[in-house]
Coordinates of C-alpha atoms in Angstrom, one line a residue:
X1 CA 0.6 19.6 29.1
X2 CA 1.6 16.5 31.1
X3 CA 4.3 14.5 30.2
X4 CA 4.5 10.9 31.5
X5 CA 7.4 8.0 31.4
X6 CA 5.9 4.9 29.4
X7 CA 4.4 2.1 31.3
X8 CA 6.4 0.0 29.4
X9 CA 9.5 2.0 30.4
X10 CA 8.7 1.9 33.8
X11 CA 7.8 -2.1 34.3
X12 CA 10.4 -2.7 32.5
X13 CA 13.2 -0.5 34.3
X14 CA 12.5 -2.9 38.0
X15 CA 15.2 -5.2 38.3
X16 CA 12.5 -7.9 39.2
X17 CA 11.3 -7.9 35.4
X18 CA 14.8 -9.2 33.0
X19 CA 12.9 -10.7 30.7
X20 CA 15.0 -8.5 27.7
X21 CA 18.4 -9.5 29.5
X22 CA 21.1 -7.4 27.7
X23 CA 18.6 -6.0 25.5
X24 CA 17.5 -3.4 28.4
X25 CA 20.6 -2.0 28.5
X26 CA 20.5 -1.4 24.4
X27 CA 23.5 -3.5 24.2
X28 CA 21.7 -5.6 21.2
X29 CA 20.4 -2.2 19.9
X30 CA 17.5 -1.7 21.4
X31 CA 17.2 2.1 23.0
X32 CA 17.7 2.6 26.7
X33 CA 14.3 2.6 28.7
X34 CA 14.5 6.0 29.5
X35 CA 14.5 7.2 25.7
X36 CA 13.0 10.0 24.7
X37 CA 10.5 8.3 22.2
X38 CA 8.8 6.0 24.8
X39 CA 7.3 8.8 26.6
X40 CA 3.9 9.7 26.3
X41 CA 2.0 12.8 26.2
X42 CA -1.7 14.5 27.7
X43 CA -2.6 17.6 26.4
X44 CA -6.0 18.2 27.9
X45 CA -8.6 15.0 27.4
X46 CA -6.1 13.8 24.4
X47 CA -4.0 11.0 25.3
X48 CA -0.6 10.3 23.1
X49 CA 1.3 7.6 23.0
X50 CA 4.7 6.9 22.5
X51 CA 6.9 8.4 19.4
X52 CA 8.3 4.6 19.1
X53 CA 4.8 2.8 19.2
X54 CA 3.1 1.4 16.4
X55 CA 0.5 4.2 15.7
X56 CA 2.9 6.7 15.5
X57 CA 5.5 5.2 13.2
X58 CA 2.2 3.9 11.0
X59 CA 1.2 7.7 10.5
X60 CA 4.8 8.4 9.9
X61 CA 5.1 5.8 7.4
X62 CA 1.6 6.6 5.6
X63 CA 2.4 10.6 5.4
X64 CA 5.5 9.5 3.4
X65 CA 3.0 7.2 1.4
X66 CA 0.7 10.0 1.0
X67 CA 3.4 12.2 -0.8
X68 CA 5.1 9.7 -2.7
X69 CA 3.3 7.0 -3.8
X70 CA 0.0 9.4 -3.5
X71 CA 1.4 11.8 -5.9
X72 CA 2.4 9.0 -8.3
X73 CA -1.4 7.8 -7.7
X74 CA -3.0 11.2 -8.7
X75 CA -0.8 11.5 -11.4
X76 CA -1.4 8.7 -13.1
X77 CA -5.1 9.0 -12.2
X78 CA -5.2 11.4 -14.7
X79 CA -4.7 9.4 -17.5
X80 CA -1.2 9.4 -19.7
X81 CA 0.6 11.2 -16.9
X82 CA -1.6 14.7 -17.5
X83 CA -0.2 14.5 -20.8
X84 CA -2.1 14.6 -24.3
X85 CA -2.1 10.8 -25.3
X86 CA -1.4 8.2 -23.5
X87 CA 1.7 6.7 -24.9
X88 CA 4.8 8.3 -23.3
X89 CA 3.3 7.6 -20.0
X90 CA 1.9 3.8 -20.9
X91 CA 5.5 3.2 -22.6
X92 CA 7.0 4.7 -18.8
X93 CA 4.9 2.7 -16.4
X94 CA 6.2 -0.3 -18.8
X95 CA 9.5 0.7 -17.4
X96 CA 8.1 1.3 -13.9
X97 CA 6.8 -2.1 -13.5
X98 CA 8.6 -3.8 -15.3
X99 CA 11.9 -2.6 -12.8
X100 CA 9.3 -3.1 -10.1
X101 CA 8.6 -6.6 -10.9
X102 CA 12.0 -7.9 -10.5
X103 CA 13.2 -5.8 -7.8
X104 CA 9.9 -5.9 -5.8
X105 CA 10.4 -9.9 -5.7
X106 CA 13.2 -9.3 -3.6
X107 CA 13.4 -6.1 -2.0
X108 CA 12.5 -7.8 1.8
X109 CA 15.4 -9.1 2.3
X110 CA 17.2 -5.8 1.1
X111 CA 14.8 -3.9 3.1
X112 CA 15.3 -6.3 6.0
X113 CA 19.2 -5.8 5.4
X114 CA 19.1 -1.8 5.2
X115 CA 16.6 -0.7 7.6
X116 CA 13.3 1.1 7.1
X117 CA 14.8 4.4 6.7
X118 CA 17.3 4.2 4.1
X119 CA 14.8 1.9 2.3
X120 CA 11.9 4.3 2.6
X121 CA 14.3 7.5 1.7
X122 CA 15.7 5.8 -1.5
X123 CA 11.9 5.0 -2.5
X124 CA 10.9 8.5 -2.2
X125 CA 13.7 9.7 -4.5
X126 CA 12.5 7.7 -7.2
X127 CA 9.2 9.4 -7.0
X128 CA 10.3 12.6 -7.1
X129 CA 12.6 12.5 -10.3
X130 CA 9.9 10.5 -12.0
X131 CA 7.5 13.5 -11.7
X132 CA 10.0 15.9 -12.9
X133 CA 10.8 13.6 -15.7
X134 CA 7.0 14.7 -17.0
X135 CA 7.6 18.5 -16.5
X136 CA 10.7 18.4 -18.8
X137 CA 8.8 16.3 -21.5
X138 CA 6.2 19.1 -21.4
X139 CA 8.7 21.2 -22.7
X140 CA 11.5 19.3 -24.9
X141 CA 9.4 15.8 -25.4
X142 CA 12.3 13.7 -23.9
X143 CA 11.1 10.6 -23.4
X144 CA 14.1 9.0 -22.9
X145 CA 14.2 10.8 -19.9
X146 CA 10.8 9.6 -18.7
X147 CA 11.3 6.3 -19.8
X148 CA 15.0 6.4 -17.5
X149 CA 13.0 7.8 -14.6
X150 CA 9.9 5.6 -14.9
X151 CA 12.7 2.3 -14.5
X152 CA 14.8 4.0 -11.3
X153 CA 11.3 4.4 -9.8
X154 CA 10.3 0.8 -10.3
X155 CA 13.7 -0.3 -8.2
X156 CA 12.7 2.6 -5.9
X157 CA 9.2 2.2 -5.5
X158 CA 10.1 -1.7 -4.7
X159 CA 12.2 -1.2 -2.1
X160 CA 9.9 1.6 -0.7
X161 CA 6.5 -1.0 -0.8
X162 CA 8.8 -3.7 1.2
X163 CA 9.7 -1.7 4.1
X164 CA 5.9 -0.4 4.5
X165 CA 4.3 -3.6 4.3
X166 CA 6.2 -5.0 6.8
X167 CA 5.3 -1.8 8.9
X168 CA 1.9 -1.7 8.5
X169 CA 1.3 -5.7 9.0
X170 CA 4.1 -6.4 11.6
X171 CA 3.9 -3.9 14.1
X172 CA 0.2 -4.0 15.1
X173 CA -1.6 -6.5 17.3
X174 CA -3.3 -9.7 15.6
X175 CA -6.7 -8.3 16.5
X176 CA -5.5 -4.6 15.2
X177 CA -4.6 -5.4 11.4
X178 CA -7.3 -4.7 10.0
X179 CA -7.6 -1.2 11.4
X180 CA -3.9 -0.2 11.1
X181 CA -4.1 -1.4 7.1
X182 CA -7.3 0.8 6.8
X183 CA -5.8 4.1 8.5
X184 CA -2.7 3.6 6.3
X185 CA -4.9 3.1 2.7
X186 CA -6.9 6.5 3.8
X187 CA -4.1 8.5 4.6
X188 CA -1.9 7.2 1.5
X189 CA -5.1 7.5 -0.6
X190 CA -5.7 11.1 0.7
X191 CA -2.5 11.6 -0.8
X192 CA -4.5 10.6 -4.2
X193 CA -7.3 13.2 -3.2
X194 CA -4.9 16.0 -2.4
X195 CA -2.9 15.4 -5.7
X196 CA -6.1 15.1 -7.7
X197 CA -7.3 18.3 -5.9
X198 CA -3.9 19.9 -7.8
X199 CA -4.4 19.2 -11.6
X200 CA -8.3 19.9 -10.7
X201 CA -8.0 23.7 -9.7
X202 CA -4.6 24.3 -12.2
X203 CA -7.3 23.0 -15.1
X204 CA -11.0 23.6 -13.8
X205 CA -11.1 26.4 -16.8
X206 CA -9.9 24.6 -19.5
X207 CA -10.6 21.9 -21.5
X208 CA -7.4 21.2 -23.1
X209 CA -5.6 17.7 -23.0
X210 CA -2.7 17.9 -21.0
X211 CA -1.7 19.7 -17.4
X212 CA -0.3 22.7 -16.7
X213 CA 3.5 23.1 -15.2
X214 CA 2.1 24.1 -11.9
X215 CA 0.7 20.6 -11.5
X216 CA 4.4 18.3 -12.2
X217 CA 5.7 21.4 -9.7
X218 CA 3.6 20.7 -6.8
X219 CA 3.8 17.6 -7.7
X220 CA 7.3 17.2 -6.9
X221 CA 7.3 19.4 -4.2
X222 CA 5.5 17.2 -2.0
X223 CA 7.2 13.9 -2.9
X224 CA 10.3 15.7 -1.9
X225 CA 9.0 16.4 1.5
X226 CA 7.6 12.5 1.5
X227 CA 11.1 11.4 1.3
X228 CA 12.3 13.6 3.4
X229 CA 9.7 12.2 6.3
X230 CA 11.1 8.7 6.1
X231 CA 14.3 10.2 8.2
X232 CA 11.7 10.5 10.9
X233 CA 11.1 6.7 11.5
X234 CA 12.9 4.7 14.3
X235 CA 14.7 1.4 13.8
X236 CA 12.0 -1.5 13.9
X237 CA 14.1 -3.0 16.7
X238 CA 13.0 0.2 19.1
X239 CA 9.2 -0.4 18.2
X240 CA 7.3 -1.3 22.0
X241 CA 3.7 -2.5 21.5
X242 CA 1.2 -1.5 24.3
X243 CA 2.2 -4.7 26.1
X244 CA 5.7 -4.2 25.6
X245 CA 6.3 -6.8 23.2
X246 CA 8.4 -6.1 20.4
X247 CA 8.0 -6.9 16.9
X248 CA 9.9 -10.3 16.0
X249 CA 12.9 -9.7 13.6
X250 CA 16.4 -10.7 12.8
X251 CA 18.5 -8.8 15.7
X252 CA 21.9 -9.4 13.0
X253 CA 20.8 -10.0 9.3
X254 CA 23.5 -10.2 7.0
X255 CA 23.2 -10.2 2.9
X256 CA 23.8 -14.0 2.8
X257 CA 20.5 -14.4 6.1
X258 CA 18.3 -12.8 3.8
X259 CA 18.6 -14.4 0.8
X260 CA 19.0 -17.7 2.2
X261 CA 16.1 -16.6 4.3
X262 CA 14.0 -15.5 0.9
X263 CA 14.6 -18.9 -0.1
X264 CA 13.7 -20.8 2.8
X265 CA 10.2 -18.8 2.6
X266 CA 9.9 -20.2 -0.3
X267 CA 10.4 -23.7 1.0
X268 CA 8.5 -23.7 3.5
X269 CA 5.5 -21.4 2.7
X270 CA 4.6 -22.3 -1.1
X271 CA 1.1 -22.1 -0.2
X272 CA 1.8 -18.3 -0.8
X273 CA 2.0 -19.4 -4.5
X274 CA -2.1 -19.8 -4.6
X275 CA -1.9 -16.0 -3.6
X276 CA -0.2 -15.0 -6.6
X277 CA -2.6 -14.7 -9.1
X278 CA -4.6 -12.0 -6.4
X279 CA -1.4 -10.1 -6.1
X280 CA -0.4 -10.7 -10.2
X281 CA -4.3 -9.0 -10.1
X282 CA -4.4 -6.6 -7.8
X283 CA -2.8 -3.5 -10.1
X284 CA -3.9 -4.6 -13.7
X285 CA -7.0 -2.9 -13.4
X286 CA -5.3 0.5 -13.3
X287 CA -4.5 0.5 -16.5
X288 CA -8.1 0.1 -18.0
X289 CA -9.5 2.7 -15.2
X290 CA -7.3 5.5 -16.1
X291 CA -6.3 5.0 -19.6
X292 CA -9.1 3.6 -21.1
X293 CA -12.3 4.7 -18.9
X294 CA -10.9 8.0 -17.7
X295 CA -8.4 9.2 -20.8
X296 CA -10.1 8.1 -23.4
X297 CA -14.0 9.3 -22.7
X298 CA -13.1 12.6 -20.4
X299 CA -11.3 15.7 -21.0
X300 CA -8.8 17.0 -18.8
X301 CA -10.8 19.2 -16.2
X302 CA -13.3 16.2 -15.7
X303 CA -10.4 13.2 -16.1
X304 CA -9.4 16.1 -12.5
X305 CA -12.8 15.4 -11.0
X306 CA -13.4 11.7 -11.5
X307 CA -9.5 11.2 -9.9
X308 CA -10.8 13.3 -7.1
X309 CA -13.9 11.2 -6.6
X310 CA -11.9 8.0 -7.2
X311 CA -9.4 8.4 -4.4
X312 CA -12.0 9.6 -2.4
X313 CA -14.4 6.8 -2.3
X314 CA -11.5 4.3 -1.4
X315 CA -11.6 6.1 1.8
X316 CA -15.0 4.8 2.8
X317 CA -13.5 1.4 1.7
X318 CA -10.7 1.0 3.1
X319 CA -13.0 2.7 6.9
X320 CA -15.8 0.0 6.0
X321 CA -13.3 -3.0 5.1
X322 CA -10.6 -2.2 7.5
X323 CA -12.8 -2.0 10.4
X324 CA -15.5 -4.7 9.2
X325 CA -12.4 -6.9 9.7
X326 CA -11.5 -6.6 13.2
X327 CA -14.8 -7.0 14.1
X328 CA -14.1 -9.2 17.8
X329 CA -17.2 -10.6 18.0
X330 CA -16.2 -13.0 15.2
X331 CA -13.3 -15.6 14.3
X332 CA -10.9 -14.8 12.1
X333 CA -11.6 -17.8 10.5
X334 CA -15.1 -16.9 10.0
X335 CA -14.2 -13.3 8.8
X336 CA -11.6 -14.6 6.3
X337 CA -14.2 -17.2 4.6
X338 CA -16.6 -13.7 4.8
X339 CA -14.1 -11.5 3.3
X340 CA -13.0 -13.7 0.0
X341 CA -16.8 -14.6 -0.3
X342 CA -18.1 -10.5 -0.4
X343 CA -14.7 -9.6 -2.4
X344 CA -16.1 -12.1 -5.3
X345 CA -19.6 -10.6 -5.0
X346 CA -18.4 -7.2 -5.5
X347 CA -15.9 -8.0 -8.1
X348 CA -19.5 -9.3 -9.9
X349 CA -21.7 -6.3 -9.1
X350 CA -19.0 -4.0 -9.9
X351 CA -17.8 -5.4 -13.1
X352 CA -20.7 -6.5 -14.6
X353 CA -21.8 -2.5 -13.9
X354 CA -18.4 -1.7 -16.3
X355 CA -19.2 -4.1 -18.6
X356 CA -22.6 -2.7 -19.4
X357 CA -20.8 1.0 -19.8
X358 CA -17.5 -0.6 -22.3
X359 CA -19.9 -1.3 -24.8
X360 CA -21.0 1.9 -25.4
X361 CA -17.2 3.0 -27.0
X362 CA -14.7 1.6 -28.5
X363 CA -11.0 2.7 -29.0
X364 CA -11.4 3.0 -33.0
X365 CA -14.6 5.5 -32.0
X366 CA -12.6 8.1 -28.8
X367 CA -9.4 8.1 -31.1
X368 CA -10.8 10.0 -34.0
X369 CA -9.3 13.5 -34.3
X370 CA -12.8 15.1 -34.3
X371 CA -14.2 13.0 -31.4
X372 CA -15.2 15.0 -28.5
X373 CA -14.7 14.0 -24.8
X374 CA -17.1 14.6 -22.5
X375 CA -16.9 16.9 -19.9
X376 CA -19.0 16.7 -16.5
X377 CA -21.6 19.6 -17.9
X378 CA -22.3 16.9 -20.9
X379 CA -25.7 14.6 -21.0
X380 CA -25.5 11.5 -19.1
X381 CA -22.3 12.1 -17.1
X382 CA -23.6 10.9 -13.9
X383 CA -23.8 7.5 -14.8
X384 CA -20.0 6.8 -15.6
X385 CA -19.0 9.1 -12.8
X386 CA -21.1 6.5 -10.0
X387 CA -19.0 4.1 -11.7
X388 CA -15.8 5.2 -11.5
X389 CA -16.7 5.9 -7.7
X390 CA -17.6 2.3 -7.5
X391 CA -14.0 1.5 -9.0
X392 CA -12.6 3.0 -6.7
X393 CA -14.5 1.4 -3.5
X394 CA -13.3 -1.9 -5.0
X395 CA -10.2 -1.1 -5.4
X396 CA -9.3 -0.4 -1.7
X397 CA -11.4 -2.8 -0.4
X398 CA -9.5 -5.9 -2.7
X399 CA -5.8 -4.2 -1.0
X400 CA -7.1 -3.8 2.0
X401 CA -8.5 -7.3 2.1
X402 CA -5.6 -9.0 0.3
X403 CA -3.1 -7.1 2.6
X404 CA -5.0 -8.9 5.7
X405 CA -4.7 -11.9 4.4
X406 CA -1.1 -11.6 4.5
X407 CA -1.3 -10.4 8.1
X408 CA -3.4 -13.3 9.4
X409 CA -0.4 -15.7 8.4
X410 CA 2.3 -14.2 10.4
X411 CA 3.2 -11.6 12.7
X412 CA 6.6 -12.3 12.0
X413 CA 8.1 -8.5 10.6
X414 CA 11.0 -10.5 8.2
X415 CA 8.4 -12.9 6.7
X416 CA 6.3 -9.9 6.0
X417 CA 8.6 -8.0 4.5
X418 CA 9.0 -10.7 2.2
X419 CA 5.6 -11.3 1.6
X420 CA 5.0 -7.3 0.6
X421 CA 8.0 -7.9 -1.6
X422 CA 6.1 -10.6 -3.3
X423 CA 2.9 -8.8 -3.3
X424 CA 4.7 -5.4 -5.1
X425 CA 6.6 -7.9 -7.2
X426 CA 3.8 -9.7 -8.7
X427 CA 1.6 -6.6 -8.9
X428 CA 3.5 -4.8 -10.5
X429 CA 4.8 -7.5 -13.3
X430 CA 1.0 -7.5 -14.3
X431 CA 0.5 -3.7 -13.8
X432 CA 3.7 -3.5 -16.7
X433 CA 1.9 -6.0 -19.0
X434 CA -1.2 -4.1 -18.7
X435 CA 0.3 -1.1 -19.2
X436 CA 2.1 -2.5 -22.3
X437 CA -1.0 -3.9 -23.8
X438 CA -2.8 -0.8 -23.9
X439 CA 0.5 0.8 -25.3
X440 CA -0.4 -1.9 -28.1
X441 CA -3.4 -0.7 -29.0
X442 CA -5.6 -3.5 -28.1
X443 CA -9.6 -3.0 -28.0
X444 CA -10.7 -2.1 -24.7
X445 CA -13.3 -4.6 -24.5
X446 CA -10.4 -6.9 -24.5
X447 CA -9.1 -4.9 -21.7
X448 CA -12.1 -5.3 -20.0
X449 CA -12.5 -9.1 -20.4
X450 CA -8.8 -9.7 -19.3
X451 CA -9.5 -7.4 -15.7
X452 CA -12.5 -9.8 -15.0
X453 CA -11.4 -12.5 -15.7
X454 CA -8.2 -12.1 -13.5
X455 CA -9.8 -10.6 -10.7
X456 CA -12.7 -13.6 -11.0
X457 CA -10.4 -16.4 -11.1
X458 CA -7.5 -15.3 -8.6
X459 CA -10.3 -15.3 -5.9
X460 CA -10.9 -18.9 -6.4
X461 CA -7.4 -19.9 -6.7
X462 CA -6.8 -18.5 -3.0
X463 CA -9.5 -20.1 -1.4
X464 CA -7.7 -22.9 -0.2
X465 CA -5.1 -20.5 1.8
X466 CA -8.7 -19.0 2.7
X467 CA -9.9 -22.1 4.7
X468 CA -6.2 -24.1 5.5
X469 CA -3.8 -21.8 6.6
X470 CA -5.8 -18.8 8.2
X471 CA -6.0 -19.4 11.8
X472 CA -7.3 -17.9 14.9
X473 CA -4.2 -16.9 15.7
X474 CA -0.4 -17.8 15.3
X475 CA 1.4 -18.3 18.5
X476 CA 4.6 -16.5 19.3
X477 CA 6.5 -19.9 19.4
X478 CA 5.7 -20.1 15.4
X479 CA 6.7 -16.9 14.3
X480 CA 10.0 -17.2 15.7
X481 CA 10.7 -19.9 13.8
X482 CA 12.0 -17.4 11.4
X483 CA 13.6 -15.6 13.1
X484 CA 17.4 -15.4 15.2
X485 CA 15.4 -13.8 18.1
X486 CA 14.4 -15.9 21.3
X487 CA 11.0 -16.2 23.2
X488 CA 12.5 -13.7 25.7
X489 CA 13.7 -11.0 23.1
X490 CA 10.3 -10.3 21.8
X491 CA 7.4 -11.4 24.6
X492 CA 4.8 -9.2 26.4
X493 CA 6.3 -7.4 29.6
X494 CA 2.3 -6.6 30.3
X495 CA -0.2 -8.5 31.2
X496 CA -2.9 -7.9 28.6
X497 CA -5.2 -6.3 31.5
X498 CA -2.2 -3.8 32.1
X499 CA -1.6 0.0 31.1
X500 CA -1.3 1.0 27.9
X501 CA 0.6 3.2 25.7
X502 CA -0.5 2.8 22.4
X503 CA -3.7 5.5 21.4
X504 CA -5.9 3.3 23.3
X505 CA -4.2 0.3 21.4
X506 CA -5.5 -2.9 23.1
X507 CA -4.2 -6.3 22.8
X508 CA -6.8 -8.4 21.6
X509 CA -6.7 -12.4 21.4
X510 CA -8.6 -13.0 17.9

């Protein structure tokens, strides 16, 4: 095994290159050259880059994804929590979102004020005491309990979502976001498939209506190690691109910086407003795809299955999407028009697909006490499994698409972080009212209607970001603007035809 200094380190240890000024000796915080986490590995034909460069501290990010947020995916994928109706857990993820909502809205500038680390850490907890909220109710039917731990996870899970969108948007090149975005949705979805693959072999023998202890117990076992992980991450001020350029910040933000800052956002960009209704959109559908489609018509082994197959197909997705959009032999204004236009065509193919299979049940019919839920050895399974697949596939590939979007307007990490915070915020206030509307009773056809029309009409509502404010690229100049940092803090030390030191990272004018 070889081990190498970083190019970066190296170009920019020679007292002919300053450009950093007191920034090279960390005396603004940034590590010393020779650190530890800018040196890069060999280990046979396999090239690895630096502990402090982007892919790393996006896989680092994404395994804590993948155990928190994951978990909370495949646990919900089942359907009422795993539990035997659907209310305690509909009445919880009221309290979830609704906490989310508000604290989502503005946890960027309390992740920009903390740091990644604490942020993440906190999130995680939240996770972990909401699972083990479930495994008590399975055996004293506390709900209070879940209902406390479903509203600390929404100011958790806020502050968590924040800090990674800020990662996963910020740190990469302009012609990289799509990629990065799609390695982080299939790691944190494999999280979904793992989970799923829990509850499926705890319950492949039974047919009963609610999960076993062993499922809420690994369950929390790995969300404990997910927070856990986030003590692994470096500051965002340490984070070196390939070309040495460092992600553009606020080197001192104070409490009173980043609200003021929120503010100004707000001021400046309220053409993020049109995005709203896509972000208000983008979680509603859970609600009808695992309370109404998978609860109501599956039992529990099969509700295991279709989770499995769910999380699973939004790893083609988010590889077909993710890549399809960092495609370099076209503009990013080209690929942006593309991207809205075949995100409407799918939501129409995809839909109108659910729509045929809603009217075969209704929620008077699947809540009889002698109706029988089908299981994946009954008649005409197949059909309702494809389309859960296909729910699936869309749902990665509108996050994926919606998260891109976000990244073609900045690269600026403190205006992301906000944006992310509005994104969770907004998600997450219609996630509660969908959860809270199926708590209500309400037919699912209604359901239904409401999820297509949302989805339908948010994508015309952002066309004109779509076509005005997606550029080729944003120059440097314009992304400080927001910023406290200078041209010299944050520019490339490397010429773009230079070594690198990110997995092969290249830096790619779009």
């Amino acid at each position: 095994m070889a081990e190498n200094v970083d190019p970066v380190v190296a170009e920019k240890s020679s007292p002919a290159n300053n450009s950093y000024g007191a920034e090279e000796t960390g005396q603004a915080g940034h590590a010393p050259p020779s650190s530890w986490m800018y040196r890069t590995f060999n280990i046979g034909p396999f090239h690895f880059p630096g502990y402090a460069t982007p892919p790393v501290q996006l896989a680092v990010v994404a395994l804590v994804c993948f155990m928190c947020p994951g978990m909370f995916n495949a646990l919900n994928g089942l359907g009422g929590g795993g539990l035997f109706t659907a209310k305690v857990a509909d009445n919880a993820n009221v309290a979830v979102y609704s906490a989310f909502s508000v604290i989502g809205f503005f946890a960027g500038p309390i992740a920009n004020r903390l740091g990644i680390q604490l942020t993440l850490s906190f999130g995680g907890l939240g996770y972990f005491l909401y699972v083990a909220s479930y495994l008590s109710y399975n055996h004293n039917a506390n709900a209070g309990f879940v209902y406390f731990a479903g509203a600390l996870l929404g100011v958790c899970a806020g502050l968590l979502w924040a800090a990674q969108g800020a990662i996963m948007m910020s740190y990469p090149f302009e012609g990289s976001k799509g990629r990065y975005i799609s390695w982080f949705w299939m790691v944190f979805n494999l999280g979904g498939v793992v989970g799923s693959l829990i509850p499926l072999g705890e319950n492949i023998h039974s047919t009963a209506g609610n999960v076993s202890d062993g499922t809420y117990i690994g369950f929390m076992v790995l969300t404990f190690i997910g927070l856990a992980l986030a003590w692994c991450l470096v500051d965002a001020r340490h984070v070196r691109r390939a070309d040495g350029s460092h992600v553009v910040l606020m080197k001192h933000p104070t409490w009173q910086s980043e609200i003021l800052g929120l503010l100004e956002l707000l001021r400046t960009d309220t053409y993020i407003l049109l995005l709203f209704p896509m972000f208000f959109a983008s979680n509603w559908f859970y609600t009808y795809h695992f309370s109404v489609v998978n609860l109501a018509k599956f039992n529990v082994r099969t509700r295991a299955l279709n989770n499995t197959l769910y999380w699973t197909s939004q790893l083609l997705s988010a590889l077909v999407v993710g890549f399809a959009l960092d495609t370099k032999a076209i503009r990013r204004t080209t690929k942006a028009k593309v991207a809205v236009g075949a995100l409407f065509v799918l939501t129409m193919v995809v839909w109108g697909g659910g729509y045929a299979w809603q009217k075969q049940f209704t929620r008077a019919e699947t809540s009889a006490e002698d109706y029988v839920k089908m299981d994946w050895t009954s008649s005409g399974y197949v059909g309702p499994m494809f389309l859960y697949i296909f729910y699936g596939f869309f749902d990665a590939a509108w996050q994926v698409i919606v998260y891109w979007f976000m990244g073609a307007l900045t690269n600026n990490g403190r205006k992301l972080a906000n944006f992310a915070g509005f994104y969770k915020g907004i998600q997450s206030a219609g996630q509660a009212i969908a959860f809270r509307i199926d708590a209500l009773g309400a037919p699912f056809m209604n359901e239904f209607a409401s999820n297509w029309g949302l989805l339908a009409g948010s994508l015309l509502l952002a066309v004109p970001v779509i076509l005005f404010k997606v550029k080729d690229t944003v120059p440097l100049e314009e992304d400080l603007k927001y910023s406290d940092e200078t041209l010299e803090d944050v520019m490339p030390t490397i010429p773009p035809e230079g070594p690198a030191i990110g997995a092969h990272e290249e830096h790619v004018k779009v």
